Amino acid sequence: MPYPELSLELLPPGRMSAPEVVGGTIEGGRTLNGFGPVADISGGGYVTIKYGAINIDSNDPARYRYYQQLAAMLAGGRRSILVPLLTDFTAPLLAGDNLLGHIPYSDGALHSDGSGFNQNPIVAAMGANAALNAGTLSISVERGAPLYGGEWFEIAHPNKSSRAYTITDIDSSSSVGTTITYIVGIRPTLREAVSITDFVNFRRPRCLMRVQGRMQLEVTPPWQARPEITFIEAFP
Amino acid sequence: MTPYVDPDVAAALRGDFSLGIFFRLGTDPALHLSLSLNDVPIYIPGLDDEDMVYTGAGRLSSIPDLEVLVNGLADRVSFELNGLDLTQGDLIYDDAPDVLGAVVTVGMAPLDLRWQPTTTIIPLWTGSGDFVRLDCPPEVDRTKPRTIALQLETSAGDTSRMLPQLSTYTDASQKALYPTDTFFSRMARYVPGLNVAWPRF
């Protein structure tokens, strides 16, 4: 069964904790200098994001309904959902491109409802095969701005669904024509092996996640709420 | 002679490090768990095939103090898998393979800056499995979910709780098996802690 996808249009967050990779570290205790050695046994950590101040107002029961549907469906983490990570600000977008792809006809005309064509403006693919748990990837960007590190991207794995990764290092880059191939370090490590030419999505990457804790809806009259949802990466 | 732990690895372990900890239960088929969240392709030389993948089990709630384990201070260890729901727990429990006597290996491998294991698994502790038990304590705080834990009891040496242990050899037991053997006939003289003077000739 395909996983449902969270709609940020229906639950627009007013605030968020940006996506982060969290790992478990064990501190070795305080030394004379005051800081302790740190050991990490998480092997790379997991992705987490928090959407807060979600705007549920009184003139749209659809949002209210959607939130309740979501709360019942996700059942406190029993079921997983594809969560789009709001990383639009740092996406490697060429100047003049629109992230959400309102592309007009060649004469500049839009459709009658004001929308254009929807196409991912950042075209990138795997530049080489990578094994399970790999920490270094080769990514070929055919169309898009240069990578600097800190960008988030999504790889849609056949078995483990979509997973989000962030770039920690840029080791090297080489260009063939307009395609630039980067060797990058990523975190967390690869959830499933990928093949060369597999698509790499930099536009609002999605990650398979589950909710952490309850999805309580504190409602103030008239039917207004500003709930907060914490998502953590799911390992079904 | 090549050292057991590679000098580079030993040097890497002296400072801050990230560590992969791996758990192997030698049932048939064997259970391979990595204490990271992600699956890790790695193996124990001599025990596993080279294409083995250790399944990520970051949900394993605790590994008993590894230092205590490794330095031999702990005789018995229970490994705990938390966050099961009752159905899953029942399924695992009903279908659990026979763990009695299965070899339990805990090993580690230091990870580099990109979280890649720098060695194969270095086995640190070996024990044998005793039994599996399902733990479901009542939760009195109603805001918290009830937790179910699956525990594997393991032991090192002769501290198993499942088999009768002979505390000492007696002359009677030996005579029952070998009527003419008098090897243990003076056993009563040798109580634990007694220093027997070595005879001088």
mmCIF file of C-alpha atoms in Angstrom, chain A residues 23-200:
data_model
loop_
_atom_site.group_PDB
_atom_site.id
_atom_site.type_symbol
_atom_site.label_atom_id
_atom_site.label_comp_id
_atom_site.label_asym_id
_atom_site.label_seq_id
_atom_site.Cartn_x
_atom_site.Cartn_y
_atom_site.Cartn_z
ATOM 1 C CA GLY A 23 21.793 10.784 16.743
ATOM 2 C CA GLY A 24 22.306 9.228 20.094
ATOM 3 C CA THR A 25 25.545 10.181 21.731
ATOM 4 C CA ILE A 26 26.962 8.899 24.963
ATOM 5 C CA GLU A 27 29.203 11.237 26.841
ATOM 6 C CA GLY A 28 32.210 9.792 28.517
ATOM 7 C CA GLY A 29 31.885 11.968 31.577
ATOM 8 C CA ARG A 30 33.394 15.271 32.546
ATOM 9 C CA THR A 31 37.115 15.655 32.225
ATOM 10 C CA LEU A 32 39.374 18.079 34.082
ATOM 11 C CA ASN A 33 38.986 20.525 31.224
ATOM 12 C CA GLY A 34 35.225 20.449 31.524
ATOM 13 C CA PHE A 35 34.308 18.757 28.316
ATOM 14 C CA GLY A 36 33.967 15.061 27.898
ATOM 15 C CA PRO A 37 34.770 12.643 25.131
ATOM 16 C CA VAL A 38 31.732 11.764 23.066
ATOM 17 C CA ALA A 39 30.841 8.392 21.659
ATOM 18 C CA ASP A 40 28.115 7.866 19.140
ATOM 19 C CA ILE A 41 26.536 4.476 18.636
ATOM 20 C CA SER A 42 23.604 5.582 16.514
ATOM 21 C CA GLY A 43 25.485 5.008 13.288
ATOM 22 C CA GLY A 44 24.302 8.192 11.626
ATOM 23 C CA GLY A 45 21.054 9.135 13.299
ATOM 24 C CA TYR A 46 17.564 9.777 11.988
ATOM 25 C CA VAL A 47 15.689 12.705 10.462
ATOM 26 C CA THR A 48 13.277 14.775 12.498
ATOM 27 C CA ILE A 49 11.168 17.863 11.805
ATOM 28 C CA LYS A 50 8.599 19.794 13.789
ATOM 29 C CA TYR A 51 5.792 21.845 12.295
ATOM 30 C CA GLY A 52 4.242 24.248 14.767
ATOM 31 C CA ALA A 53 1.603 26.973 14.859
ATOM 32 C CA ILE A 54 -0.293 25.160 12.126
ATOM 33 C CA ASN A 55 -2.978 27.521 10.997
ATOM 34 C CA ILE A 56 -6.390 25.941 11.498
ATOM 35 C CA ASP A 57 -8.937 28.740 11.408
ATOM 36 C CA SER A 58 -12.648 28.943 11.756
ATOM 37 C CA ASN A 59 -13.564 29.584 8.137
ATOM 38 C CA ASP A 60 -12.240 26.331 6.736
ATOM 39 C CA PRO A 61 -13.533 23.073 8.195
ATOM 40 C CA ALA A 62 -11.398 21.143 5.697
ATOM 41 C CA ARG A 63 -8.214 21.859 7.664
ATOM 42 C CA TYR A 64 -9.832 20.911 10.929
ATOM 43 C CA ARG A 65 -11.178 17.729 9.373
ATOM 44 C CA TYR A 66 -7.840 16.870 7.773
ATOM 45 C CA TYR A 67 -6.024 17.279 11.058
ATOM 46 C CA GLN A 68 -8.459 14.961 12.813
ATOM 47 C CA GLN A 69 -8.233 12.455 9.998
ATOM 48 C CA LEU A 70 -4.469 12.556 10.258
ATOM 49 C CA ALA A 71 -4.482 12.142 14.022
ATOM 50 C CA ALA A 72 -6.726 9.114 13.797
ATOM 51 C CA MET A 73 -4.914 7.613 10.843
ATOM 52 C CA LEU A 74 -1.369 7.976 12.132
ATOM 53 C CA ALA A 75 -2.405 6.588 15.514
ATOM 54 C CA GLY A 76 0.464 8.039 17.471
ATOM 55 C CA GLY A 77 3.105 6.603 15.183
ATOM 56 C CA ARG A 78 1.590 3.269 14.249
ATOM 57 C CA ARG A 79 1.327 4.314 10.606
ATOM 58 C CA SER A 80 3.822 6.260 8.564
ATOM 59 C CA ILE A 81 3.352 9.173 6.211
ATOM 60 C CA LEU A 82 5.472 10.938 3.621
ATOM 61 C CA VAL A 83 6.318 14.341 5.072
ATOM 62 C CA PRO A 84 7.497 17.118 2.759
ATOM 63 C CA LEU A 85 10.399 18.974 4.340
ATOM 64 C CA LEU A 86 10.151 22.724 3.889
ATOM 65 C CA THR A 87 13.637 23.355 2.578
ATOM 66 C CA ASP A 88 12.581 25.636 -0.274
ATOM 67 C CA PHE A 89 14.878 28.395 0.935
ATOM 68 C CA THR A 90 18.048 26.354 0.478
ATOM 69 C CA ALA A 91 17.067 24.358 -2.600
ATOM 70 C CA PRO A 92 19.702 24.692 -5.354
ATOM 71 C CA LEU A 93 17.457 26.707 -7.613
ATOM 72 C CA LEU A 94 18.651 28.566 -10.712
ATOM 73 C CA ALA A 95 17.914 32.293 -10.619
ATOM 74 C CA GLY A 96 14.563 32.970 -12.230
ATOM 75 C CA ASP A 97 13.220 29.441 -11.647
ATOM 76 C CA ASN A 98 10.098 28.897 -9.647
ATOM 77 C CA LEU A 99 10.360 26.099 -7.115
ATOM 78 C CA LEU A 100 6.737 25.117 -7.366
ATOM 79 C CA GLY A 101 6.990 25.194 -11.134
ATOM 80 C CA HIS A 102 4.417 27.668 -12.418
ATOM 81 C CA ILE A 103 5.867 27.407 -15.896
ATOM 82 C CA PRO A 104 3.942 29.394 -18.548
ATOM 83 C CA TYR A 105 3.492 28.599 -22.225
ATOM 84 C CA SER A 106 6.286 29.864 -24.476
ATOM 85 C CA ASP A 107 4.359 33.068 -25.137
ATOM 86 C CA GLY A 108 4.063 33.725 -21.413
ATOM 87 C CA ALA A 109 0.406 32.759 -21.100
ATOM 88 C CA LEU A 110 -0.859 30.790 -18.125
ATOM 89 C CA HIS A 111 -3.856 28.529 -17.794
ATOM 90 C CA SER A 112 -7.247 30.110 -17.243
ATOM 91 C CA ASP A 113 -7.041 29.576 -13.453
ATOM 92 C CA GLY A 114 -3.690 31.346 -13.325
ATOM 93 C CA SER A 115 -1.525 28.271 -12.883
ATOM 94 C CA GLY A 116 1.237 27.087 -15.159
ATOM 95 C CA PHE A 117 2.847 23.760 -15.833
ATOM 96 C CA ASN A 118 4.359 21.936 -12.910
ATOM 97 C CA GLN A 119 7.837 20.597 -13.407
ATOM 98 C CA ASN A 120 10.737 20.058 -11.064
ATOM 99 C CA PRO A 121 13.163 22.883 -11.855
ATOM 100 C CA ILE A 122 16.128 21.014 -10.352
ATOM 101 C CA VAL A 123 17.199 17.972 -12.352
ATOM 102 C CA ALA A 124 19.673 15.742 -10.567
ATOM 103 C CA ALA A 125 20.476 12.042 -10.581
ATOM 104 C CA MET A 126 22.861 9.593 -8.994
ATOM 105 C CA GLY A 127 26.261 9.720 -10.716
ATOM 106 C CA ALA A 128 27.297 6.256 -9.527
ATOM 107 C CA ASN A 129 25.929 3.217 -7.746
ATOM 108 C CA ALA A 130 26.037 3.352 -3.966
ATOM 109 C CA ALA A 131 25.723 0.538 -1.459
ATOM 110 C CA LEU A 132 23.473 0.250 1.546
ATOM 111 C CA ASN A 133 24.669 2.444 4.438
ATOM 112 C CA ALA A 134 27.002 4.437 2.179
ATOM 113 C CA GLY A 135 28.051 7.825 3.522
ATOM 114 C CA THR A 136 29.474 9.200 0.290
ATOM 115 C CA LEU A 137 27.453 9.682 -2.874
ATOM 116 C CA SER A 138 28.022 10.916 -6.380
ATOM 117 C CA ILE A 139 25.276 13.282 -7.517
ATOM 118 C CA SER A 140 25.022 14.688 -11.040
ATOM 119 C CA VAL A 141 23.170 17.988 -11.278
ATOM 120 C CA GLU A 142 21.992 18.552 -14.832
ATOM 121 C CA ARG A 143 19.992 21.667 -14.114
ATOM 122 C CA GLY A 144 20.251 23.664 -10.945
ATOM 123 C CA ALA A 145 22.447 25.928 -8.888
ATOM 124 C CA PRO A 146 25.793 24.719 -7.483
ATOM 125 C CA LEU A 147 25.738 22.612 -4.333
ATOM 126 C CA TYR A 148 27.468 24.037 -1.274
ATOM 127 C CA GLY A 149 26.471 21.603 1.474
ATOM 128 C CA GLY A 150 23.476 21.879 3.745
ATOM 129 C CA GLU A 151 20.956 21.112 1.037
ATOM 130 C CA TRP A 152 18.366 18.405 1.611
ATOM 131 C CA PHE A 153 17.347 15.906 -1.011
ATOM 132 C CA GLU A 154 15.114 12.888 -1.382
ATOM 133 C CA ILE A 155 15.772 9.517 -2.908
ATOM 134 C CA ALA A 156 12.748 7.323 -3.550
ATOM 135 C CA HIS A 157 13.889 3.824 -2.607
ATOM 136 C CA PRO A 158 11.955 0.858 -3.964
ATOM 137 C CA ASN A 159 11.595 -0.897 -0.603
ATOM 138 C CA LYS A 160 12.154 1.739 2.054
ATOM 139 C CA SER A 161 10.102 4.427 0.345
ATOM 140 C CA SER A 162 11.281 8.031 0.137
ATOM 141 C CA ARG A 163 14.057 9.070 2.484
ATOM 142 C CA ALA A 164 15.597 12.479 3.026
ATOM 143 C CA TYR A 165 19.314 13.145 3.307
ATOM 144 C CA THR A 166 21.379 16.231 3.851
ATOM 145 C CA ILE A 167 24.752 17.086 2.360
ATOM 146 C CA THR A 168 27.518 17.391 4.939
ATOM 147 C CA ASP A 169 30.574 17.768 2.725
ATOM 148 C CA ILE A 170 31.442 18.507 -0.866
ATOM 149 C CA ASP A 171 34.486 16.384 -1.613
ATOM 150 C CA SER A 172 34.962 17.275 -5.262
ATOM 151 C CA SER A 173 33.110 18.288 -8.365
ATOM 152 C CA SER A 174 33.673 17.712 -12.044
ATOM 153 C CA SER A 175 31.704 18.946 -15.005
ATOM 154 C CA VAL A 176 30.831 17.430 -18.356
ATOM 155 C CA GLY A 177 29.063 20.031 -20.471
ATOM 156 C CA THR A 178 26.456 21.655 -18.252
ATOM 157 C CA THR A 179 26.180 18.630 -15.957
ATOM 158 C CA ILE A 180 28.169 18.944 -12.762
ATOM 159 C CA THR A 181 28.895 15.782 -10.806
ATOM 160 C CA TYR A 182 29.563 16.224 -7.109
ATOM 161 C CA ILE A 183 31.050 13.718 -4.690
ATOM 162 C CA VAL A 184 29.270 14.523 -1.441
ATOM 163 C CA GLY A 185 29.125 13.242 2.107
ATOM 164 C CA ILE A 186 25.617 12.686 3.378
ATOM 165 C CA ARG A 187 23.853 12.143 6.638
ATOM 166 C CA PRO A 188 22.080 9.959 7.598
ATOM 167 C CA THR A 189 23.688 7.088 5.766
ATOM 168 C CA LEU A 190 21.939 5.535 2.808
ATOM 169 C CA ARG A 191 18.867 3.532 3.823
ATOM 170 C CA GLU A 192 18.940 1.341 0.754
ATOM 171 C CA ALA A 193 21.338 0.780 -2.117
ATOM 172 C CA VAL A 194 20.830 3.075 -5.128
ATOM 173 C CA SER A 195 21.780 2.721 -8.773
ATOM 174 C CA ILE A 196 23.341 5.182 -11.177
ATOM 175 C CA THR A 197 20.767 7.542 -12.813
ATOM 176 C CA ASP A 198 18.275 7.121 -9.951
ATOM 177 C CA PHE A 199 16.476 10.440 -9.564
ATOM 178 C CA VAL A 200 17.545 12.787 -6.778
#
